[in-house]
mmCIF file of C-alpha atoms in Angstrom:
data_model
loop_
_atom_site.group_PDB
_atom_site.id
_atom_site.type_symbol
_atom_site.label_atom_id
_atom_site.label_comp_id
_atom_site.label_asym_id
_atom_site.label_seq_id
_atom_site.Cartn_x
_atom_site.Cartn_y
_atom_site.Cartn_z
ATOM 1 C CA MET O 1 93.116 -57.909 138.154
ATOM 2 C CA LEU O 2 92.791 -54.189 139.602
ATOM 3 C CA ILE O 3 95.286 -53.656 142.582
ATOM 4 C CA LYS O 4 94.843 -50.728 144.472
ATOM 5 C CA SER O 5 95.335 -49.279 148.056
ATOM 6 C CA PRO O 6 92.169 -50.458 150.539
ATOM 7 C CA THR O 7 89.797 -47.268 151.250
ATOM 8 C CA SER O 8 86.675 -48.621 152.937
ATOM 9 C CA PRO O 9 86.669 -50.452 156.255
ATOM 10 C CA ALA O 10 85.625 -53.569 154.333
ATOM 11 C CA GLU O 11 88.868 -53.183 152.207
ATOM 12 C CA TRP O 12 91.109 -52.833 155.230
ATOM 13 C CA ALA O 13 89.239 -55.981 156.969
ATOM 14 C CA ALA O 14 90.007 -58.121 154.038
ATOM 15 C CA TYR O 15 93.334 -56.463 153.449
ATOM 16 C CA TYR O 16 94.378 -57.637 157.098
ATOM 17 C CA ASP O 17 92.617 -60.977 157.351
ATOM 18 C CA LEU O 18 94.734 -62.211 154.249
ATOM 19 C CA ARG O 19 97.855 -60.648 155.827
ATOM 20 C CA TYR O 20 97.103 -62.937 158.908
ATOM 21 C CA ARG O 21 95.441 -65.962 157.335
ATOM 22 C CA VAL O 22 98.689 -66.231 155.164
ATOM 23 C CA LEU O 23 101.604 -64.684 157.057
ATOM 24 C CA ARG O 24 100.671 -65.431 160.852
ATOM 25 C CA GLN O 25 97.947 -67.997 161.264
ATOM 26 C CA PRO O 26 99.798 -71.014 159.964
ATOM 27 C CA TRP O 27 102.347 -70.246 162.882
ATOM 28 C CA GLN O 28 99.869 -70.033 165.787
ATOM 29 C CA GLN O 29 100.420 -66.338 166.032
ATOM 30 C CA PRO O 30 97.992 -63.976 167.675
ATOM 31 C CA ARG O 31 95.254 -61.643 165.537
ATOM 32 C CA GLY O 32 97.016 -58.347 165.558
ATOM 33 C CA SER O 33 100.404 -59.689 164.965
ATOM 34 C CA GLU O 34 99.799 -59.046 161.295
ATOM 35 C CA ARG O 35 99.962 -55.259 161.816
ATOM 36 C CA SER O 36 102.648 -53.031 162.377
ATOM 37 C CA ASP O 37 102.930 -49.817 163.967
ATOM 38 C CA ASP O 38 103.895 -47.762 160.601
ATOM 39 C CA ASP O 39 100.854 -49.286 158.842
ATOM 40 C CA ALA O 40 99.323 -45.881 159.241
ATOM 41 C CA ALA O 41 102.194 -43.500 158.440
ATOM 42 C CA PRO O 42 101.020 -41.523 155.770
ATOM 43 C CA GLN O 43 104.044 -42.634 153.409
ATOM 44 C CA THR O 44 103.235 -46.253 153.753
ATOM 45 C CA VAL O 45 101.640 -47.677 150.583
ATOM 46 C CA HIS O 46 99.480 -50.520 150.869
ATOM 47 C CA ALA O 47 98.470 -52.893 147.884
ATOM 48 C CA LEU O 48 95.284 -54.731 147.468
ATOM 49 C CA ALA O 49 93.836 -57.161 145.040
ATOM 50 C CA LEU O 50 90.214 -58.204 145.447
ATOM 51 C CA GLY O 51 88.413 -61.151 144.131
ATOM 52 C CA PRO O 52 84.787 -61.130 142.470
ATOM 53 C CA ASP O 53 83.423 -61.803 145.818
ATOM 54 C CA GLY O 54 85.187 -59.017 147.594
ATOM 55 C CA ARG O 55 87.964 -61.164 149.452
ATOM 56 C CA ALA O 56 91.335 -59.819 149.193
ATOM 57 C CA VAL O 57 93.410 -62.559 147.020
ATOM 58 C CA ALA O 58 96.785 -60.849 147.470
ATOM 59 C CA VAL O 59 98.402 -58.001 149.544
ATOM 60 C CA GLY O 60 101.570 -56.084 149.933
ATOM 61 C CA ARG O 61 103.015 -52.947 151.710
ATOM 62 C CA LEU O 62 105.620 -50.496 150.727
ATOM 63 C CA HIS O 63 107.287 -48.327 153.419
ATOM 64 C CA PRO O 64 110.070 -45.903 152.811
ATOM 65 C CA SER O 65 112.917 -46.715 154.994
ATOM 66 C CA SER O 66 115.373 -43.676 153.922
ATOM 67 C CA ALA O 67 115.046 -40.800 151.300
ATOM 68 C CA SER O 68 116.257 -43.269 148.723
ATOM 69 C CA GLU O 69 115.200 -46.705 149.691
ATOM 70 C CA GLY O 70 111.760 -48.609 150.301
ATOM 71 C CA GLN O 71 111.084 -51.838 152.128
ATOM 72 C CA VAL O 72 108.595 -54.100 150.948
ATOM 73 C CA ARG O 73 106.773 -56.273 153.409
ATOM 74 C CA TYR O 74 103.674 -58.383 154.440
ATOM 75 C CA MET O 75 103.414 -59.706 150.603
ATOM 76 C CA ALA O 76 100.904 -62.615 150.474
ATOM 77 C CA VAL O 77 98.406 -64.406 148.156
ATOM 78 C CA ALA O 78 95.727 -66.500 149.224
ATOM 79 C CA ALA O 79 96.422 -70.394 148.549
ATOM 80 C CA GLU O 80 93.449 -70.704 146.393
ATOM 81 C CA SER O 81 94.854 -67.786 144.044
ATOM 82 C CA GLN O 82 98.666 -68.836 144.184
ATOM 83 C CA GLY O 83 100.274 -69.281 140.554
ATOM 84 C CA GLN O 84 98.060 -66.872 138.863
ATOM 85 C CA GLY O 85 100.495 -64.126 138.726
ATOM 86 C CA LEU O 86 98.635 -61.810 141.300
ATOM 87 C CA GLY O 87 101.986 -61.677 143.895
ATOM 88 C CA GLY O 88 104.109 -60.262 140.668
ATOM 89 C CA GLN O 89 101.195 -57.615 139.968
ATOM 90 C CA VAL O 90 101.355 -56.669 143.724
ATOM 91 C CA LEU O 91 105.209 -56.440 143.505
ATOM 92 C CA SER O 92 104.852 -54.468 140.452
ATOM 93 C CA TYR O 93 102.144 -51.944 141.728
ATOM 94 C CA LEU O 94 104.519 -51.443 144.838
ATOM 95 C CA GLU O 95 107.669 -50.876 142.673
ATOM 96 C CA GLY O 96 105.623 -48.515 140.386
ATOM 97 C CA ARG O 97 104.525 -46.504 143.850
ATOM 98 C CA ALA O 98 108.124 -46.411 144.884
ATOM 99 C CA ARG O 99 109.598 -44.804 141.690
ATOM 100 C CA GLU O 100 106.620 -42.676 142.020
ATOM 101 C CA LEU O 101 107.900 -41.514 145.716
ATOM 102 C CA GLY O 102 111.596 -41.249 144.066
ATOM 103 C CA LEU O 103 112.711 -44.204 145.807
ATOM 104 C CA GLY O 104 115.939 -45.657 143.708
ATOM 105 C CA SER O 105 115.610 -49.156 145.424
ATOM 106 C CA ILE O 106 113.722 -51.754 147.561
ATOM 107 C CA SER O 107 114.715 -54.206 150.122
ATOM 108 C CA LEU O 108 112.823 -56.880 151.870
ATOM 109 C CA HIS O 109 113.357 -59.743 153.900
ATOM 110 C CA ALA O 110 112.223 -62.940 151.880
ATOM 111 C CA ARG O 111 111.007 -66.161 153.397
ATOM 112 C CA GLU O 112 113.463 -68.869 151.893
ATOM 113 C CA ALA O 113 110.394 -70.181 150.396
ATOM 114 C CA ALA O 114 109.733 -66.674 148.241
ATOM 115 C CA VAL O 115 113.446 -66.127 147.498
ATOM 116 C CA PRO O 116 112.882 -67.781 143.853
ATOM 117 C CA PHE O 117 109.835 -65.606 143.482
ATOM 118 C CA TYR O 118 111.670 -62.337 144.138
ATOM 119 C CA GLN O 119 114.932 -63.478 142.011
ATOM 120 C CA GLN O 120 112.549 -63.707 138.967
ATOM 121 C CA HIS O 121 111.406 -60.194 139.828
ATOM 122 C CA GLY O 122 114.649 -58.821 139.694
ATOM 123 C CA TYR O 123 115.695 -59.074 143.314
ATOM 124 C CA GLU O 124 119.379 -59.987 144.483
ATOM 125 C CA MET O 125 120.239 -61.855 147.622
ATOM 126 C CA ILE O 126 122.313 -59.944 149.834
ATOM 127 C CA ALA O 127 122.678 -62.188 152.929
ATOM 128 C CA PRO O 128 120.643 -64.496 155.401
ATOM 129 C CA SER O 129 119.108 -62.490 157.710
ATOM 130 C CA HIS O 130 116.704 -63.514 160.355
ATOM 131 C CA LEU O 131 114.611 -66.437 161.784
ATOM 132 C CA LEU O 132 110.816 -65.605 162.241
ATOM 133 C CA PHE O 133 109.194 -67.179 165.097
ATOM 134 C CA VAL O 134 112.410 -69.230 165.718
ATOM 135 C CA GLN O 135 111.838 -71.405 162.491
ATOM 136 C CA ILE O 136 111.197 -69.560 159.278
ATOM 137 C CA GLN O 137 114.597 -68.322 157.406
ATOM 138 C CA HIS O 138 114.545 -65.205 155.802
ATOM 139 C CA TYR O 139 116.880 -63.252 153.211
ATOM 140 C CA LEU O 140 117.728 -59.974 152.921
ATOM 141 C CA MET O 141 117.201 -58.825 149.032
ATOM 142 C CA ARG O 142 117.410 -55.763 147.160
ATOM 143 C CA LYS O 143 116.451 -54.233 143.754
ATOM 144 C CA GLN O 144 117.596 -51.174 142.068
ATOM 145 C CA LEU O 145 115.006 -49.716 140.177
ATOM 146 C CA PRO O 146 115.076 -48.281 137.029
ATOM 147 C CA SER O 147 114.758 -44.539 136.543
ATOM 148 C CA VAL O 148 111.311 -42.926 134.577
#
């Protein structure tokens, strides 16, 4: 599956729609809550996998949080596409872009259910972090990126 940054208005709409459907709608959050002020920052990297019908099947985002570290956020895979390795492909794409940007590590705040996924991809749990929507426990995780 091709992973790319969204470029057209239709791709951006599909990207944000999946972020909303997977990460916000199940908790009755309003449309728009799937967006972040730094989404439009020039150094932010967005990853999108499209299905044959043009719908987003997996997305993720990387934003440099310092000169040496990036943060992955908004990782989501459509329910009907889970278990096919798409999340791993998106994560690999973002890690590759992080290395291109000269970042040495990536941090993220994983939902409890996603911790095993990230551990399988080399991330180490650092500590519990926050409760999203007062009910979804998150954990700070970090991975050192190998030099290229």
